[in-house]
mmCIF file of C-alpha atoms in Angstrom:
data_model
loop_
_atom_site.group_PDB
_atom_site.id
_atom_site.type_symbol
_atom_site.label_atom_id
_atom_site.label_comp_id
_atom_site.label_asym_id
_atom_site.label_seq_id
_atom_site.Cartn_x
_atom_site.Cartn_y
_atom_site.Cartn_z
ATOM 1 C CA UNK A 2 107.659 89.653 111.110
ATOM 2 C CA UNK A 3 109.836 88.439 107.944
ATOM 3 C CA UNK A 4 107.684 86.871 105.326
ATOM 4 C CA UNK A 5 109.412 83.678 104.474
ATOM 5 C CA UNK A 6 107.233 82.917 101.466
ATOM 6 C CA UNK A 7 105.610 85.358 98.921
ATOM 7 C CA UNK A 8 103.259 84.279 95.771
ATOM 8 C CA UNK A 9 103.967 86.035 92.996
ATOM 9 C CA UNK A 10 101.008 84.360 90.887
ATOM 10 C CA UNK A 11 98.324 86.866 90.549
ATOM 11 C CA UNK A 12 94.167 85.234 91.730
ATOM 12 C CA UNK A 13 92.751 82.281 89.728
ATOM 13 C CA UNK A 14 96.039 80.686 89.697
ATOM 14 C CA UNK A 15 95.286 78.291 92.650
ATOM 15 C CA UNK A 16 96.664 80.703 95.258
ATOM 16 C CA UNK A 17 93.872 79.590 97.832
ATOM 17 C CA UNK A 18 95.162 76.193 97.412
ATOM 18 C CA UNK A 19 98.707 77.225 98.048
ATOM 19 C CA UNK A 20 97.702 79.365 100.917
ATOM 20 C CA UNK A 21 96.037 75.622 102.792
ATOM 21 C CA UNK A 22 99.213 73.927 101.531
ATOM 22 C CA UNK A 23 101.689 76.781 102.626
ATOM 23 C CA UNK A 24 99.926 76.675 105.753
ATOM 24 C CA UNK A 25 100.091 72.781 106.220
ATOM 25 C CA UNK A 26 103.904 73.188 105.771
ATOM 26 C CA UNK A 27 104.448 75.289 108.795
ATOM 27 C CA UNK A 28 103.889 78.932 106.708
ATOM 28 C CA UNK A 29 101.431 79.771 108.278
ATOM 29 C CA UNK A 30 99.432 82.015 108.638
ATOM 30 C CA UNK A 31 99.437 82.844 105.164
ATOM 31 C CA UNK A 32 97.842 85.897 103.915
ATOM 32 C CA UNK A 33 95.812 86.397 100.622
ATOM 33 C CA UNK A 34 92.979 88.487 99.570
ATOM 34 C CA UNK A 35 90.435 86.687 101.450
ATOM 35 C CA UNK A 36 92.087 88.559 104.869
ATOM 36 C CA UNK A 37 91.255 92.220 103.662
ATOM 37 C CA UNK A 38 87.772 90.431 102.650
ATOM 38 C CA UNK A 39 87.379 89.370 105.881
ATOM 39 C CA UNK A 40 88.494 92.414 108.203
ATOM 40 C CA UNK A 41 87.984 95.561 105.921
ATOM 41 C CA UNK A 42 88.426 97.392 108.798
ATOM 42 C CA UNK A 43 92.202 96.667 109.655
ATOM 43 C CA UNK A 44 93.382 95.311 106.235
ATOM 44 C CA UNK A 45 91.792 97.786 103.922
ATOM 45 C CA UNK A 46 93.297 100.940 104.429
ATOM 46 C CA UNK A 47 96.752 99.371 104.724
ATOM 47 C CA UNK A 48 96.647 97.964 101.573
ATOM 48 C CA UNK A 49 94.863 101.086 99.954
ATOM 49 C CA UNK A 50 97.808 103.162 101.276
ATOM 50 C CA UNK A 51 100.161 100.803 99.753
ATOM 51 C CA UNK A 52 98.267 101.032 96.053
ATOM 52 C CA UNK A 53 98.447 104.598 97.081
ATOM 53 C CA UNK A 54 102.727 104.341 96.644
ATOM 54 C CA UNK A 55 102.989 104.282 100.673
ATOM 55 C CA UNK A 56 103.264 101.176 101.863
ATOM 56 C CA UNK A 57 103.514 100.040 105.231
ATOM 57 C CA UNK A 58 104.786 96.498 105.179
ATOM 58 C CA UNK A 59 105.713 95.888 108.742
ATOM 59 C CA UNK A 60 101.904 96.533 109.700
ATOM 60 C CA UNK A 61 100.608 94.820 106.835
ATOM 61 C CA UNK A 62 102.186 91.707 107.530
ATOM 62 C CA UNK A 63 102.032 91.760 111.219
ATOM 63 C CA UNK A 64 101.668 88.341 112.346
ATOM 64 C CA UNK A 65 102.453 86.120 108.924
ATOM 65 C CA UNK A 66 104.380 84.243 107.681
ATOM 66 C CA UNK A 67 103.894 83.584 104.454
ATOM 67 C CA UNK A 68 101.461 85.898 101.531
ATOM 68 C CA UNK A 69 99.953 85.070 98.384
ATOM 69 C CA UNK A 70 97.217 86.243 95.708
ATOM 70 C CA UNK A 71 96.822 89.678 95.223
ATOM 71 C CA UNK A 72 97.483 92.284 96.539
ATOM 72 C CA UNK A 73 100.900 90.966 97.499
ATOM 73 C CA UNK A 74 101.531 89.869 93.902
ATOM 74 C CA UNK A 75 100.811 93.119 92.669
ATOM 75 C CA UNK A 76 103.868 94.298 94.843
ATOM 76 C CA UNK A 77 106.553 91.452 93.897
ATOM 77 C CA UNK A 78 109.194 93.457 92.801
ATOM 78 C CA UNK A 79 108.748 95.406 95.583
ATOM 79 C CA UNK A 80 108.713 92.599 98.298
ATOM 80 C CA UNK A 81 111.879 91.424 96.682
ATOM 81 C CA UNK A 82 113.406 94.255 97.874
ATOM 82 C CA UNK A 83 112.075 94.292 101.202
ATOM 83 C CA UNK A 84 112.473 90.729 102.078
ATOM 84 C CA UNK A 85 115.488 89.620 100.220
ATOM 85 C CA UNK A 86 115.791 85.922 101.757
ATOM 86 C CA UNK A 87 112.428 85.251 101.513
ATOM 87 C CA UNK A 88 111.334 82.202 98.217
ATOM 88 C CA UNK A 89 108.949 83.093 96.045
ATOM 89 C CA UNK A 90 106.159 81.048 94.347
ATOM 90 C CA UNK A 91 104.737 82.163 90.517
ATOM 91 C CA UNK A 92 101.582 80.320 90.489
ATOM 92 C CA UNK A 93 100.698 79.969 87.023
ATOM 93 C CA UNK A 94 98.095 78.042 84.425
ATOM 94 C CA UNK A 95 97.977 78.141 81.107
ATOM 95 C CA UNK A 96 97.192 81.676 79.693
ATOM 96 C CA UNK A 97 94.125 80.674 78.169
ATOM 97 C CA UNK A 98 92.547 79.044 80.907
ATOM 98 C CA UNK A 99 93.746 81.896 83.421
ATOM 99 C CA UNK A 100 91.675 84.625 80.934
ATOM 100 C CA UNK A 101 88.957 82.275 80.731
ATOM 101 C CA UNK A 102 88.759 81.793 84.654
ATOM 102 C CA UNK A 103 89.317 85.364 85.637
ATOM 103 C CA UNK A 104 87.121 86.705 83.331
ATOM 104 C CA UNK A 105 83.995 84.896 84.908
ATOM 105 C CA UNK A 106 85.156 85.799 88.330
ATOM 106 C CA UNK A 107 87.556 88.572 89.659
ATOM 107 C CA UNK A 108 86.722 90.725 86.601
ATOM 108 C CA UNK A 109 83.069 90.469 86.406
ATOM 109 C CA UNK A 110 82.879 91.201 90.381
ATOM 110 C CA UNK A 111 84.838 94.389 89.282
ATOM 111 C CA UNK A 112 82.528 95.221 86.467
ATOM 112 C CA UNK A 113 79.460 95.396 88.607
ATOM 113 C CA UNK A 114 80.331 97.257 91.184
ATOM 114 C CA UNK A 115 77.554 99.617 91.377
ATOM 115 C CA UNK A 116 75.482 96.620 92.268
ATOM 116 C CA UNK A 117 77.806 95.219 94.642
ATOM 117 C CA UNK A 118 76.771 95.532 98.926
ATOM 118 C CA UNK A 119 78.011 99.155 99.740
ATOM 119 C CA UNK A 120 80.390 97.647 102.416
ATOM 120 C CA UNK A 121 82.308 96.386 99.751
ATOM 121 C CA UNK A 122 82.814 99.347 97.178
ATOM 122 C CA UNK A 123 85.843 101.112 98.882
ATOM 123 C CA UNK A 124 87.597 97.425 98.408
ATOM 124 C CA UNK A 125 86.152 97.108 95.080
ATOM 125 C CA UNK A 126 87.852 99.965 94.199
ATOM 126 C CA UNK A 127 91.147 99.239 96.321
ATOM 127 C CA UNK A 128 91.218 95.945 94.243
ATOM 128 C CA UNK A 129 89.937 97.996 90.341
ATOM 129 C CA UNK A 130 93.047 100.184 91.073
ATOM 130 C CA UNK A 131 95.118 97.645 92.473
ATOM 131 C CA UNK A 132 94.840 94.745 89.259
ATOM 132 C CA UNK A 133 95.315 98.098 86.903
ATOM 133 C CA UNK A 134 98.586 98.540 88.255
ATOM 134 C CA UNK A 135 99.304 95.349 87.585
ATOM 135 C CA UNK A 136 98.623 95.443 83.811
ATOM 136 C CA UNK A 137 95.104 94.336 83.853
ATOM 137 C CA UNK A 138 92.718 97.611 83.190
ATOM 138 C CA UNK A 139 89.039 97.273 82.793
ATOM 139 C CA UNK A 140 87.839 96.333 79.599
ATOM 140 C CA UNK A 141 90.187 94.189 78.053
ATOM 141 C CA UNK A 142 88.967 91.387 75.804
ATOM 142 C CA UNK A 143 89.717 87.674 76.455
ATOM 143 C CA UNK A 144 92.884 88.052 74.320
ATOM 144 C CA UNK A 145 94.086 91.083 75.732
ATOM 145 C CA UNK A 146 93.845 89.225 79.363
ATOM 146 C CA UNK A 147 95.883 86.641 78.042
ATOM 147 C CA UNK A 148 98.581 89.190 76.833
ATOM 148 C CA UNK A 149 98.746 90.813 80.440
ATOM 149 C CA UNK A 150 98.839 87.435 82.314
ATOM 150 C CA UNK A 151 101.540 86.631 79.925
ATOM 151 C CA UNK A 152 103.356 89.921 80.456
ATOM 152 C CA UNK A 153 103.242 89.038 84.831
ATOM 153 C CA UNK A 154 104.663 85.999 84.790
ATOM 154 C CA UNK A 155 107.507 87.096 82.156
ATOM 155 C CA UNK A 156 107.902 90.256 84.990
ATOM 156 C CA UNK A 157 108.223 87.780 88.228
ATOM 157 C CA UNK A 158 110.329 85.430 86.060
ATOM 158 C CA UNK A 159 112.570 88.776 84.995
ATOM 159 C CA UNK A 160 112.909 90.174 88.694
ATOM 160 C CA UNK A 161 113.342 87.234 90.896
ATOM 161 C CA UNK A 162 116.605 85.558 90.807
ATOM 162 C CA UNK A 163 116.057 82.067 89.720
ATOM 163 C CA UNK A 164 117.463 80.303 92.790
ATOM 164 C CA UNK A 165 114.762 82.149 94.855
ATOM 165 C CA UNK A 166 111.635 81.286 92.451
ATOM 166 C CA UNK A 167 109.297 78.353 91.604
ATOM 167 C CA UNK A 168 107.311 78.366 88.927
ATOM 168 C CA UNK A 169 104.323 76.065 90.174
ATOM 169 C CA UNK A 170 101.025 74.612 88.639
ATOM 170 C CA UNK A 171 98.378 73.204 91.706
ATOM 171 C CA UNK A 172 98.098 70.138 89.433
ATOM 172 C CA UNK A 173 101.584 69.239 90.080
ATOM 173 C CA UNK A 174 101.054 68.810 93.857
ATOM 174 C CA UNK A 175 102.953 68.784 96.905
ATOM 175 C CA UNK A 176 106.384 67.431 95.172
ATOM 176 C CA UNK A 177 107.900 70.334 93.646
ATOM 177 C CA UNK A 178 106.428 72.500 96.270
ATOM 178 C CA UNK A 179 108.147 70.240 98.854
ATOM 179 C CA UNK A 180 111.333 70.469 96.949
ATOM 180 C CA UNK A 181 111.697 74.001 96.404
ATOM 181 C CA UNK A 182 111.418 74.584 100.580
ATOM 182 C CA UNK A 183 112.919 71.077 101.241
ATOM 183 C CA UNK A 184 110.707 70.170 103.369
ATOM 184 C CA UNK A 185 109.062 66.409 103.498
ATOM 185 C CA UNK A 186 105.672 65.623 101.185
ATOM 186 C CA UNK A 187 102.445 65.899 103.578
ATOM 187 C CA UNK A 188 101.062 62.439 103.383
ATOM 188 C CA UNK A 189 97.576 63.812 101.997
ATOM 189 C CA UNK A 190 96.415 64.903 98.703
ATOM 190 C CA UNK A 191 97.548 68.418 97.486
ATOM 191 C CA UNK A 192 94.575 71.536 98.910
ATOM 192 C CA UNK A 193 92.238 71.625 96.098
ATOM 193 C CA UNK A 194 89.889 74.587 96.779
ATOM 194 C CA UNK A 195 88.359 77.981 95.506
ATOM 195 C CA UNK A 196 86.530 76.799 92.097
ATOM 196 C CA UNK A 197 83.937 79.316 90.547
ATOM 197 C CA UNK A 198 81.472 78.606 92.379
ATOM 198 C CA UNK A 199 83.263 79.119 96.014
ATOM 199 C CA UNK A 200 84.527 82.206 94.591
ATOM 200 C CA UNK A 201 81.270 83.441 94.335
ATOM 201 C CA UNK A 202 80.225 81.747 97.924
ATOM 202 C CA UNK A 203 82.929 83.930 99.459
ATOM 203 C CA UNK A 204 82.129 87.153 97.287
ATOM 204 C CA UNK A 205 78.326 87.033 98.965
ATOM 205 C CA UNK A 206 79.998 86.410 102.115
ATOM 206 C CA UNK A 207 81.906 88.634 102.683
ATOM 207 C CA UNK A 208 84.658 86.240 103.377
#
């Protein structure tokens, strides 16, 4: 299947919301980390071959129609490639507020994962190796996040042509979302979802 969407913005920049709205708009289904969460069995060594450098995007987006969060944005340049008509979406926030968000969530997860349930280590890994890639090692300070989230978005706004990419924040709703894949604005407020504290609600379980 041909995705018709991909999100370029890497996690804590409201892609959970824009996977609900993408999937409201008739993108659906959308995929996003929560999937592999959810079925480690399929999803996880697909995507561990494709961190691996062998890919196998037919399989991994079997039955979508849209992706977005990591790990797709970790492979936008990539995806570009593969799905030349498709739009793509750069999530984004301010840097400061990204660093601050992802710090207390994705990254901590990552930095404990010898205490994490042993069903997840092999995707705790997958996902260690997988943010690397994408700029963002272990250990980096609050400023150094901000330099790498900076460094992304400069990437997806250097590799996608501009008539294929929208640079959207969640708090501007539905409109420029609408816009950009002119299609109507849902009459319904914009998916607001995936705070702190439901990250953590889906990190215990399991989904």
């Amino acid at each position: 299947m041909t995705l018709k969407v991909v999100g370029a913005g890497i996690g804590r920049t409201g892609t959970f919301s824009l996977k609900h709205a993408l999937e409201r708009l008739g993108f659906g289904p959308c995929h996003h980390m929560i999937e592999v969460l959810g079925n480690m069995a399929e999803q996880l060594p697909l995507w561990q071959s494709a961190v691996a450098g062998q890919p196998d995007w037919d399989r991994i987006y079997r039955g979508y129609h849209s992706a977005v969060d990591w790990p797709t944005a970790r492979f936008y340049r990539e995806l570009h490639t593969v799905y030349p008509d498709a739009k793509f979406i750069l999530g984004y926030r301010s840097p400061q507020s990204w660093a601050e968000s992802f710090s207390q969530t994705i990254y901590m997860a990552l930095s404990k994962i010898g205490k994490a349930p042993a069903e997840q280590h092999d995707w705790l890994c997958m996902v260690t190796e997988l943010i690397t890639q994408n700029g963002i090692p272990p250990g980096l300070d609050v400023a150094g996040l901000e330099q790498a989230y900076i460094a992304h978005v400069e990437g997806v706004k250097g590799s996608i042509p501009p008539e294929q990419l929208l640079v959207f924040e969640a708090k501007d709703g539905w409109e420029p979302l609408c816009e950009f894949l002119d299609l109507p604005v849902p009459d319904e407020p914009y998916p607001r979802t995936n705070d702190r504290a439901e990250f953590w609600e889906h990190m215990k379980g399991g989904a």
